[in-house]
mmCIF file of N, CA and C in Angstrom:
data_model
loop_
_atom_site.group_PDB
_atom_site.id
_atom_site.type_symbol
_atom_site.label_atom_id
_atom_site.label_comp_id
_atom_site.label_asym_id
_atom_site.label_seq_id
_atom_site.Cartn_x
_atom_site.Cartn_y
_atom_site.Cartn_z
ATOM 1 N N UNK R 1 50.370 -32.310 61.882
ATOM 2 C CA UNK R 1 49.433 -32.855 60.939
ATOM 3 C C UNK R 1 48.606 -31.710 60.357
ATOM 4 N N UNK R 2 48.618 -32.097 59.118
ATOM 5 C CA UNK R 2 47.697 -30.425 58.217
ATOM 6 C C UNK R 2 46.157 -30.791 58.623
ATOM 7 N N UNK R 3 45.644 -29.629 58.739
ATOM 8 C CA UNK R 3 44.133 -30.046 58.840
ATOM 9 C C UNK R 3 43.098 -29.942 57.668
ATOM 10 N N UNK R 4 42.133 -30.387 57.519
ATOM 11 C CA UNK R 4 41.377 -29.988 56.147
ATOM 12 C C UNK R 4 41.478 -28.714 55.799
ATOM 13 N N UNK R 5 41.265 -28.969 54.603
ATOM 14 C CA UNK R 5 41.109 -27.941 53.759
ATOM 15 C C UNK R 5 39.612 -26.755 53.759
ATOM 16 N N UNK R 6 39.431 -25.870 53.938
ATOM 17 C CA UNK R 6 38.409 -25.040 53.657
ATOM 18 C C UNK R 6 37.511 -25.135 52.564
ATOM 19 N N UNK R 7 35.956 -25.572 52.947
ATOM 20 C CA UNK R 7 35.356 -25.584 52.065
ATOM 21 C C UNK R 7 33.943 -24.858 52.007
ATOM 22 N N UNK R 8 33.075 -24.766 50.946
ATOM 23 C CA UNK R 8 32.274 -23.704 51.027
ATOM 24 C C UNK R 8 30.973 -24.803 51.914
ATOM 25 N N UNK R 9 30.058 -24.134 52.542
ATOM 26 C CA UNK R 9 28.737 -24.529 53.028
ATOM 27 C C UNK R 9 27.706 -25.559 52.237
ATOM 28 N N UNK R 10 27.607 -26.168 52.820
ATOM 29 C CA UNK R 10 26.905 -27.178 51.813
ATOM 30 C C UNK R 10 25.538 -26.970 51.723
ATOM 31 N N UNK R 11 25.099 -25.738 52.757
ATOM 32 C CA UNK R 11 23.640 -24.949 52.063
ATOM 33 C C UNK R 11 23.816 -24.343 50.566
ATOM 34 N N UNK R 12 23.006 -24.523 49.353
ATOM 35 C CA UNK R 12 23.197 -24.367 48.017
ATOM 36 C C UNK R 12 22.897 -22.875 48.301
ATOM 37 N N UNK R 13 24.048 -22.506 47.826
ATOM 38 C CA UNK R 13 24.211 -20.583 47.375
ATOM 39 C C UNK R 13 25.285 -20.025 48.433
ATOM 40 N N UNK R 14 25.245 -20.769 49.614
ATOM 41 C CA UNK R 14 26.747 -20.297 50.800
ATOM 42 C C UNK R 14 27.936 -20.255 50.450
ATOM 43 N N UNK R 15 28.638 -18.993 50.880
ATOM 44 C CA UNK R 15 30.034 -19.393 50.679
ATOM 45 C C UNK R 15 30.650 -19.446 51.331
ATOM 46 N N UNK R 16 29.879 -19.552 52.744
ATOM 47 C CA UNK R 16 30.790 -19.439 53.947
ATOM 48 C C UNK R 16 31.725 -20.481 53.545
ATOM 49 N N UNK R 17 33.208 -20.628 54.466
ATOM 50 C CA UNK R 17 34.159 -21.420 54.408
ATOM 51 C C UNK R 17 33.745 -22.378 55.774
ATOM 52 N N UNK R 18 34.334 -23.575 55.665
ATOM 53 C CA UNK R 18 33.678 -24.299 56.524
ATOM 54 C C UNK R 18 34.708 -25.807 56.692
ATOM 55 N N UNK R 19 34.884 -26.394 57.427
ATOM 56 C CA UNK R 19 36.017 -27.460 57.870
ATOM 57 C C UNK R 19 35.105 -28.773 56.995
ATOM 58 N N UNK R 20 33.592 -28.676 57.295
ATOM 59 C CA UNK R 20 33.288 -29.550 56.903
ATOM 60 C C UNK R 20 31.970 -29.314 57.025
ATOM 61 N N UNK R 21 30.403 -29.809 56.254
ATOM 62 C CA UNK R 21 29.299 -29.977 56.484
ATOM 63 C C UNK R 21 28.411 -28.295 56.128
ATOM 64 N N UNK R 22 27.812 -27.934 57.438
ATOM 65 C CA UNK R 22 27.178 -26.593 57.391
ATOM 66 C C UNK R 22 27.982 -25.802 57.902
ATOM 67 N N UNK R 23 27.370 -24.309 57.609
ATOM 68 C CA UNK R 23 27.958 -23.293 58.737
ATOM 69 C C UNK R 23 26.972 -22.997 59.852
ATOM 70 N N UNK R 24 27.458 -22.258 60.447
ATOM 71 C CA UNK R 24 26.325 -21.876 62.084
ATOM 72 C C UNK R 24 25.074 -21.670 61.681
ATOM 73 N N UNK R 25 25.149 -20.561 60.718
ATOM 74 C CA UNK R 25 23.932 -20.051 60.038
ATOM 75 C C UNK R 25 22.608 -21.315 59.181
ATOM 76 N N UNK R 26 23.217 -22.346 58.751
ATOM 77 C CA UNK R 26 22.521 -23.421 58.487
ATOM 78 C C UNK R 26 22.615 -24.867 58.228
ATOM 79 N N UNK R 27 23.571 -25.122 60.118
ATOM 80 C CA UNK R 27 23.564 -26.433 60.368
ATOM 81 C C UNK R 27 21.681 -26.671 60.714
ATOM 82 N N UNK R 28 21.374 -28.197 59.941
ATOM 83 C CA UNK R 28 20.240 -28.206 60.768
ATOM 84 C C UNK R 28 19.726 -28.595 62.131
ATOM 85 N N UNK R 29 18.594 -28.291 62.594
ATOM 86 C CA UNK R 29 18.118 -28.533 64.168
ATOM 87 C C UNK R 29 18.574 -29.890 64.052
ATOM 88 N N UNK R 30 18.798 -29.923 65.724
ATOM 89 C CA UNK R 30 18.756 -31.773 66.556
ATOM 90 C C UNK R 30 17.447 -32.197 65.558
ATOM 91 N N UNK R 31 16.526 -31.449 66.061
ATOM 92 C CA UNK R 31 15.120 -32.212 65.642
ATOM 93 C C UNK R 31 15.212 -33.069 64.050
ATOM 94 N N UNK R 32 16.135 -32.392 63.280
ATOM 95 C CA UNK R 32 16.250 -33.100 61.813
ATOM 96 C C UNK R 32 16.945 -34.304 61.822
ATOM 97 N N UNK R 33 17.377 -34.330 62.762
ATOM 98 C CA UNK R 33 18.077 -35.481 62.757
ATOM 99 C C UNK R 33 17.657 -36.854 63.054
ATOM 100 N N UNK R 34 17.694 -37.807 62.261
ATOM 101 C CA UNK R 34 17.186 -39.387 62.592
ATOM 102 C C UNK R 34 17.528 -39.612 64.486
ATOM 103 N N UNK R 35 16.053 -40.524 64.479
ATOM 104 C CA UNK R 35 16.690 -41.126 66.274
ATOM 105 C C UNK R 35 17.427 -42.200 66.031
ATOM 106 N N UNK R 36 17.443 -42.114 67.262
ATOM 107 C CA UNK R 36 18.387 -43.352 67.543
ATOM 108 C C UNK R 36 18.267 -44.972 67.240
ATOM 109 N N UNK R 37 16.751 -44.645 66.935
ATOM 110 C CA UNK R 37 15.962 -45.980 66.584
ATOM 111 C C UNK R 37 15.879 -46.459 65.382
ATOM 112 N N UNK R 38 15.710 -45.297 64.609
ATOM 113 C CA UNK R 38 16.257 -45.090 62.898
ATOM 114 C C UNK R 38 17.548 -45.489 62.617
ATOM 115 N N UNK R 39 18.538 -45.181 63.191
ATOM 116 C CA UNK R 39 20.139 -45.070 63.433
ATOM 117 C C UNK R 39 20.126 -46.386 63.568
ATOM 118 N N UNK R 40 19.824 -47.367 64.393
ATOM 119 C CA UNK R 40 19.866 -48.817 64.903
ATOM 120 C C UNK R 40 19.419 -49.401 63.672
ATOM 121 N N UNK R 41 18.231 -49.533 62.949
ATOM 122 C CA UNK R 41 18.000 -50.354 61.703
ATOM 123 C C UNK R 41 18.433 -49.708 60.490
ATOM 124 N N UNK R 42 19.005 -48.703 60.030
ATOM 125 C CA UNK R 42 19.654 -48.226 59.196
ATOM 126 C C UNK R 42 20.887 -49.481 59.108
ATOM 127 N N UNK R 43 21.626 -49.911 60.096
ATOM 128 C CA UNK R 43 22.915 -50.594 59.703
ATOM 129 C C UNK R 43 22.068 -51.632 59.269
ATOM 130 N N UNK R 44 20.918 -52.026 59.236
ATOM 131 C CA UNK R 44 20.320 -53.638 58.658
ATOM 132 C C UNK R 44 20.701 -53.643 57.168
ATOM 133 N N UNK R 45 21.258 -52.316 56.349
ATOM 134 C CA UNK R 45 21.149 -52.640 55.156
ATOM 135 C C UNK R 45 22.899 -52.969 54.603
ATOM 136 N N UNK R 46 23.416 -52.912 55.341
ATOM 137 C CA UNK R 46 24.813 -53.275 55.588
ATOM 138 C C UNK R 46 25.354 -55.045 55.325
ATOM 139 N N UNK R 47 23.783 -55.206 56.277
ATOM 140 C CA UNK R 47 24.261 -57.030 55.987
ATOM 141 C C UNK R 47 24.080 -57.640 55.310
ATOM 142 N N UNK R 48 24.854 -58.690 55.347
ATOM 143 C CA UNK R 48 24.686 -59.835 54.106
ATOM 144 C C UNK R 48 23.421 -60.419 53.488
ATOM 145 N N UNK R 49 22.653 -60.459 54.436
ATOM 146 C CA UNK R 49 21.317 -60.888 54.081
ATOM 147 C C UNK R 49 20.725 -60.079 52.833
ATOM 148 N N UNK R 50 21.040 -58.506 53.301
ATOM 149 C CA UNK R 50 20.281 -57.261 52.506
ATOM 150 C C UNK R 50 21.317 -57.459 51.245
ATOM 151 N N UNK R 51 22.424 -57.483 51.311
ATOM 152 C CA UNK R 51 23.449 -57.035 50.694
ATOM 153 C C UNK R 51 23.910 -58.132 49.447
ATOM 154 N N UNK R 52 23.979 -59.783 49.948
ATOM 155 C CA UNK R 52 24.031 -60.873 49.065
ATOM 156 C C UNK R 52 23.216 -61.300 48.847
ATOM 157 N N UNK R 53 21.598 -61.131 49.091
ATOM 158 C CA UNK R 53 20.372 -61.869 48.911
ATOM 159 C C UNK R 53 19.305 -60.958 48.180
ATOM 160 N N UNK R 54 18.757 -60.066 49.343
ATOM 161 C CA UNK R 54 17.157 -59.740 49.305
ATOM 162 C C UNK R 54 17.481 -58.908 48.295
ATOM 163 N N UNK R 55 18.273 -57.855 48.137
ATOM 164 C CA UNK R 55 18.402 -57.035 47.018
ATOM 165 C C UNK R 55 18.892 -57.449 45.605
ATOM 166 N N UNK R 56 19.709 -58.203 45.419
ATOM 167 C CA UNK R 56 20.370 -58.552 44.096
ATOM 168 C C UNK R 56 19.153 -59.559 43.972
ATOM 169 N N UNK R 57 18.493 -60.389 44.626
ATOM 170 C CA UNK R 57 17.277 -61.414 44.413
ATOM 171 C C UNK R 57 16.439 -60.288 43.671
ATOM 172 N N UNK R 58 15.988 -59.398 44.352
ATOM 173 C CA UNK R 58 14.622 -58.291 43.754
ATOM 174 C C UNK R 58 15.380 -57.378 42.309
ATOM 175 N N UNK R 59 16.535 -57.310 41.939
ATOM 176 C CA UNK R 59 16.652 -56.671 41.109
ATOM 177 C C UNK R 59 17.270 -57.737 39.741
ATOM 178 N N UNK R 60 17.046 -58.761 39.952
ATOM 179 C CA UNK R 60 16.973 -59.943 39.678
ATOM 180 C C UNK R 60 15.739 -60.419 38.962
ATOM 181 N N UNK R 61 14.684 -60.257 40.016
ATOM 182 C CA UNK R 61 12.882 -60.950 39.319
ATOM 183 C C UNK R 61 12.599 -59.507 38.911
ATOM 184 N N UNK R 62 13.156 -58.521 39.243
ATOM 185 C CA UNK R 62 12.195 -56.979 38.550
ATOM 186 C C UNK R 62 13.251 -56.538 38.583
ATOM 187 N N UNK R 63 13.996 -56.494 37.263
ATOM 188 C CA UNK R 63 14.484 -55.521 36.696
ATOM 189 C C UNK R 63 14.277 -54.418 36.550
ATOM 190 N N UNK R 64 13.462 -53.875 36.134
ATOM 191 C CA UNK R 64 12.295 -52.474 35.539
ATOM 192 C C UNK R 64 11.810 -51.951 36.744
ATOM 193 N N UNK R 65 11.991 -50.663 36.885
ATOM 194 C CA UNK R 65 11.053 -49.768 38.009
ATOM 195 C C UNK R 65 9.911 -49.733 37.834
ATOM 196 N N UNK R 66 9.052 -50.098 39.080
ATOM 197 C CA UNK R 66 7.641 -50.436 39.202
ATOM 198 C C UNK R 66 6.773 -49.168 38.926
ATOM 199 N N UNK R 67 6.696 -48.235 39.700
ATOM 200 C CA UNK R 67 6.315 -46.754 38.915
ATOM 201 C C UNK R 67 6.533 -46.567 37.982
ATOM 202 N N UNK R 68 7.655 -46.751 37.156
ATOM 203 C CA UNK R 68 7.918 -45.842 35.893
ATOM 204 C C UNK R 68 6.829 -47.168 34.702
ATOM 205 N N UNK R 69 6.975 -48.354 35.214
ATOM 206 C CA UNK R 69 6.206 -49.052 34.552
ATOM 207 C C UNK R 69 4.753 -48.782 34.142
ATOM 208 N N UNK R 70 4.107 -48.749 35.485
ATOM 209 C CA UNK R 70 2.624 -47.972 35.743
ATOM 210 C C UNK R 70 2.394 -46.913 34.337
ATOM 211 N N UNK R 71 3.323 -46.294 34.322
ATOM 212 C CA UNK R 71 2.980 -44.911 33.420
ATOM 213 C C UNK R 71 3.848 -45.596 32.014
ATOM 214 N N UNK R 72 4.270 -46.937 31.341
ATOM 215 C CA UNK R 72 4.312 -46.997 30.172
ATOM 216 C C UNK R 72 5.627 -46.751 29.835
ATOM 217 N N UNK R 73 6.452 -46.828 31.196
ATOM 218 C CA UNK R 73 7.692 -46.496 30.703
ATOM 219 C C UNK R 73 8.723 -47.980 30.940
ATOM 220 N N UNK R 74 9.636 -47.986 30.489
ATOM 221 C CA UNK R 74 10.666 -49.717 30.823
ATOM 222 C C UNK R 74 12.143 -48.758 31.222
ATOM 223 N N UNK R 75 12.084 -48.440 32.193
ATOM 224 C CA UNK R 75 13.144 -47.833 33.400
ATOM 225 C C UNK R 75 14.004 -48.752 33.896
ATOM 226 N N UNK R 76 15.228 -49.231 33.966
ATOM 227 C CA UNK R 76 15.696 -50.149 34.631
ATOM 228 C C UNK R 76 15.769 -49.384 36.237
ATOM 229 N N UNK R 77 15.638 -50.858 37.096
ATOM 230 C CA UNK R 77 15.506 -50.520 38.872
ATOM 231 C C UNK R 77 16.980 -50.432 39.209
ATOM 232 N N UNK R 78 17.292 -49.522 39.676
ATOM 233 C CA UNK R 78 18.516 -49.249 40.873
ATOM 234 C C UNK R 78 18.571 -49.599 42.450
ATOM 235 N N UNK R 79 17.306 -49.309 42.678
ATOM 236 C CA UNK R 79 16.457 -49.400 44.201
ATOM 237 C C UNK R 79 16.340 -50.533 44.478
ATOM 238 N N UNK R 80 15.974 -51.107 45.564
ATOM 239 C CA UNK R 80 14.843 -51.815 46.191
ATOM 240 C C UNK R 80 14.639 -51.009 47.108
ATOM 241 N N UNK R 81 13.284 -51.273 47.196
ATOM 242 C CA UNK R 81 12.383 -50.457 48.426
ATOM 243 C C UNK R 81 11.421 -51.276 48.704
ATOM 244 N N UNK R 82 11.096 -50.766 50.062
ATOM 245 C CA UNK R 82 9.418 -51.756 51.167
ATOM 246 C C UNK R 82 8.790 -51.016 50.813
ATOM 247 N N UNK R 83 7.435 -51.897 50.025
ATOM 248 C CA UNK R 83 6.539 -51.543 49.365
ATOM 249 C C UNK R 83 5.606 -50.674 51.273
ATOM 250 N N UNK R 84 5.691 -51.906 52.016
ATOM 251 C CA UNK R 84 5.200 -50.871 53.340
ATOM 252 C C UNK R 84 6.292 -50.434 54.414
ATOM 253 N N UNK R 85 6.856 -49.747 54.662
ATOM 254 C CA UNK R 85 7.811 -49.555 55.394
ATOM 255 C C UNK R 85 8.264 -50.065 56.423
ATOM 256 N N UNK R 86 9.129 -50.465 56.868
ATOM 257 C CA UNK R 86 9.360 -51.395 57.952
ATOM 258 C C UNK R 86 9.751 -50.774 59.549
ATOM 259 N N UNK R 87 10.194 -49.633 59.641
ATOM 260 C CA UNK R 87 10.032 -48.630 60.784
ATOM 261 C C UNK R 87 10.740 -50.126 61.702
ATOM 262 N N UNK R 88 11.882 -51.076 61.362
ATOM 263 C CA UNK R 88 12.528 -51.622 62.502
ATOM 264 C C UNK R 88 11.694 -52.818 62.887
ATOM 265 N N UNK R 89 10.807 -53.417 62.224
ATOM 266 C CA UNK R 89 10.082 -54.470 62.191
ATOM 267 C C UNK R 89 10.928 -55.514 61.559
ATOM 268 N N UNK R 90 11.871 -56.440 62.155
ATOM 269 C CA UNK R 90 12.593 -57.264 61.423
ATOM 270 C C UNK R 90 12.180 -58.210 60.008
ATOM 271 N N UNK R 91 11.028 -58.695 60.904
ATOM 272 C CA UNK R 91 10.260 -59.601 59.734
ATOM 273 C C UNK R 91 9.659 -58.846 58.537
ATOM 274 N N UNK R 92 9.175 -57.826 58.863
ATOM 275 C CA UNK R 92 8.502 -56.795 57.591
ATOM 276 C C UNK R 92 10.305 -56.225 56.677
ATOM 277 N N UNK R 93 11.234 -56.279 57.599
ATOM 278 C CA UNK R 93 12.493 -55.776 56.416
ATOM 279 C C UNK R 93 12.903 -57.070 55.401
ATOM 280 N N UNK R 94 13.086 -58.215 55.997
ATOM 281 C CA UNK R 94 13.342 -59.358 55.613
ATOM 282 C C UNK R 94 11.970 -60.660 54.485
ATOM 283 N N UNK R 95 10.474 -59.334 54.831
ATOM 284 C CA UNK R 95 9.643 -60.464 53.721
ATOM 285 C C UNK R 95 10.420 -59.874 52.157
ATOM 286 N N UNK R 96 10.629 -60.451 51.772
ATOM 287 C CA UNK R 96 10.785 -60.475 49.908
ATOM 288 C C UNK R 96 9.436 -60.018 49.364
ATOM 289 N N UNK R 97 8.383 -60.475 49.978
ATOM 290 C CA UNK R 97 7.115 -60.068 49.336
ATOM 291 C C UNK R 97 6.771 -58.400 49.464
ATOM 292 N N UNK R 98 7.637 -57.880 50.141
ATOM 293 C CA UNK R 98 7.259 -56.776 50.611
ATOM 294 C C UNK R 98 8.200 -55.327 49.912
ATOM 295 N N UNK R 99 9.341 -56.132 48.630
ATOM 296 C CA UNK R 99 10.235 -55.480 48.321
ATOM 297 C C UNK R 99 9.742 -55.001 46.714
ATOM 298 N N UNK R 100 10.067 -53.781 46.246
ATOM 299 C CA UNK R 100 9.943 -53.618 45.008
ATOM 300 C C UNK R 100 11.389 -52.913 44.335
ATOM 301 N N UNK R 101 11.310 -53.089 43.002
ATOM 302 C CA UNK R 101 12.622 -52.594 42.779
ATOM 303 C C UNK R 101 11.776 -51.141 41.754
ATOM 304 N N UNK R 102 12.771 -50.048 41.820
ATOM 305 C CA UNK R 102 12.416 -48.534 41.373
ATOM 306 C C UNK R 102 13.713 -48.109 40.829
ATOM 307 N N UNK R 103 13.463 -47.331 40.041
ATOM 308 C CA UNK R 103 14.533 -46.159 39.961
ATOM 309 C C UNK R 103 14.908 -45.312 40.774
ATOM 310 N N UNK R 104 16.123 -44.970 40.386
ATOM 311 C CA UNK R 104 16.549 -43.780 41.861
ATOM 312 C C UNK R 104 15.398 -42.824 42.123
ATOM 313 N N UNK R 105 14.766 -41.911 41.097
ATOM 314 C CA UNK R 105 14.435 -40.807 40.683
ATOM 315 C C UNK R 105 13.090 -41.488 41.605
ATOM 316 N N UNK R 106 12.467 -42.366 41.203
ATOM 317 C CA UNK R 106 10.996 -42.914 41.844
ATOM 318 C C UNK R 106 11.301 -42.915 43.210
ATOM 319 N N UNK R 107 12.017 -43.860 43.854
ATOM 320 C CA UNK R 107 12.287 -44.158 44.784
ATOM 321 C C UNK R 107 12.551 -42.730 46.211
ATOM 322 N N UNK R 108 13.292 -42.242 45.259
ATOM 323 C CA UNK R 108 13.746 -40.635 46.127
ATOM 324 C C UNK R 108 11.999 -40.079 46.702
ATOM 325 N N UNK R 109 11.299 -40.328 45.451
ATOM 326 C CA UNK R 109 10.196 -39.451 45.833
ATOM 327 C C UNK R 109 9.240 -40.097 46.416
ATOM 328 N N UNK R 110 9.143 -41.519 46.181
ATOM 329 C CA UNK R 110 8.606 -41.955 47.696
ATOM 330 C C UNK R 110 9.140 -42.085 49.067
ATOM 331 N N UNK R 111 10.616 -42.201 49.024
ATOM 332 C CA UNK R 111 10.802 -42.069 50.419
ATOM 333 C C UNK R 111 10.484 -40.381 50.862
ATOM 334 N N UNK R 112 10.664 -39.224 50.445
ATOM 335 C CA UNK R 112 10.304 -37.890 50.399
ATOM 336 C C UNK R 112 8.986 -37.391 50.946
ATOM 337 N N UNK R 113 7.971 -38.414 50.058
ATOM 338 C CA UNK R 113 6.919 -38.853 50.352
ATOM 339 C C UNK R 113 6.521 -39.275 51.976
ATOM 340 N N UNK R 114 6.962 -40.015 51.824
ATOM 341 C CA UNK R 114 6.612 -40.944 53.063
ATOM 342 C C UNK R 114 7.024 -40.002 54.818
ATOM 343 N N UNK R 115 8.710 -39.272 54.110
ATOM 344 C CA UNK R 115 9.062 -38.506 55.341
ATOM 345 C C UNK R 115 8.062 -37.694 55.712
ATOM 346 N N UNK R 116 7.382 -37.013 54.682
ATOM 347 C CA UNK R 116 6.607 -36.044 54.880
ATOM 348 C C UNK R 116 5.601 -36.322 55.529
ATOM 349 N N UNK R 117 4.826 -37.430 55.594
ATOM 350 C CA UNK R 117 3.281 -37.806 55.818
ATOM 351 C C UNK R 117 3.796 -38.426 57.510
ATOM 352 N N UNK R 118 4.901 -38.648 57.605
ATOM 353 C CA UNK R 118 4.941 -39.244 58.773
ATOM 354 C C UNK R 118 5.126 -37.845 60.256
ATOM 355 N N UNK R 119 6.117 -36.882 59.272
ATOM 356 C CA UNK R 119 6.417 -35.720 60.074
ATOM 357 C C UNK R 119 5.179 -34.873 60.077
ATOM 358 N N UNK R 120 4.239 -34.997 59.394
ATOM 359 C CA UNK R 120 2.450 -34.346 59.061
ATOM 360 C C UNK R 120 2.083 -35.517 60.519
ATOM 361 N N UNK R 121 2.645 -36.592 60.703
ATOM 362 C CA UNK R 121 1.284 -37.700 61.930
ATOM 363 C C UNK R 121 1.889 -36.824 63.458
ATOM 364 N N UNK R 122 3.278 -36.706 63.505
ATOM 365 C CA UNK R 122 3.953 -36.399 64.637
ATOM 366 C C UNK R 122 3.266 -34.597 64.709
ATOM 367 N N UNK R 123 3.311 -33.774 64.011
ATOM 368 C CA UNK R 123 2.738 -32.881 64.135
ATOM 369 C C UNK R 123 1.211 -32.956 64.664
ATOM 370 N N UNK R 124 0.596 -34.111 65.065
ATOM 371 C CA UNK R 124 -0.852 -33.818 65.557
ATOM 372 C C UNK R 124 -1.071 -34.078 66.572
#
């Protein structure tokens, strides 16, 4: 059986050759990596509930990204996102009241957001 093909580092500017992912030089730490607890409600967005309901429902009543609105703009939503994060709280993933729909571009930068302020609480 052939094995993959050689490819360059998926750090931007590497050329190391590589089977797959990083090279030695900049796989990232364990520490970057989601727990296990993250890992466990991550598959919630897999299901039907998320998948035939709560999302096509929210991009449905809000079309338009909620940020880009704020500032005067009519963005169509790609996203849904928890307006408060649900960190594995079943009932907080599943309120509808709690969902907004965004653009990719918005959305990226609040979750970005959010990683940051949370990895700023664990740092104290």
């Amino acid at each position: 059986m052939a094995s993959k093909p050689l490819r360059p580092c998926l750090h931007p500017g590497c050329t190391t050759l590589v089977r797959s992912g990083y090279c030695d030089k900049h796989r990232p730490p364990e520490s970057a990596r989601r727990s296990e607890k993250s890992q466990s409600y991550r598959r919630w967005y897999s299901l039907r509930i998320w998948t035939d309901e709560l999302r096509p429902k929210q991009l449905a009543r809000e079309p338009f990204c909620r940020d880009c609105a704020k500032r005067g703009l009519r963005v169509y939503a790609t996203d849904v996102d928890h307006v408060e994060p649900h960190d594995g709280d079943w009932s907080k993933f599943i309120d509808s009241t709690n969902l907004q729909s965004l653009c990719h571009s918005c959305h990226s930068a609040k979750t970005i957001a959010e990683s940051r302020a949370k990895a700023a609480r664990r740092k104290r």
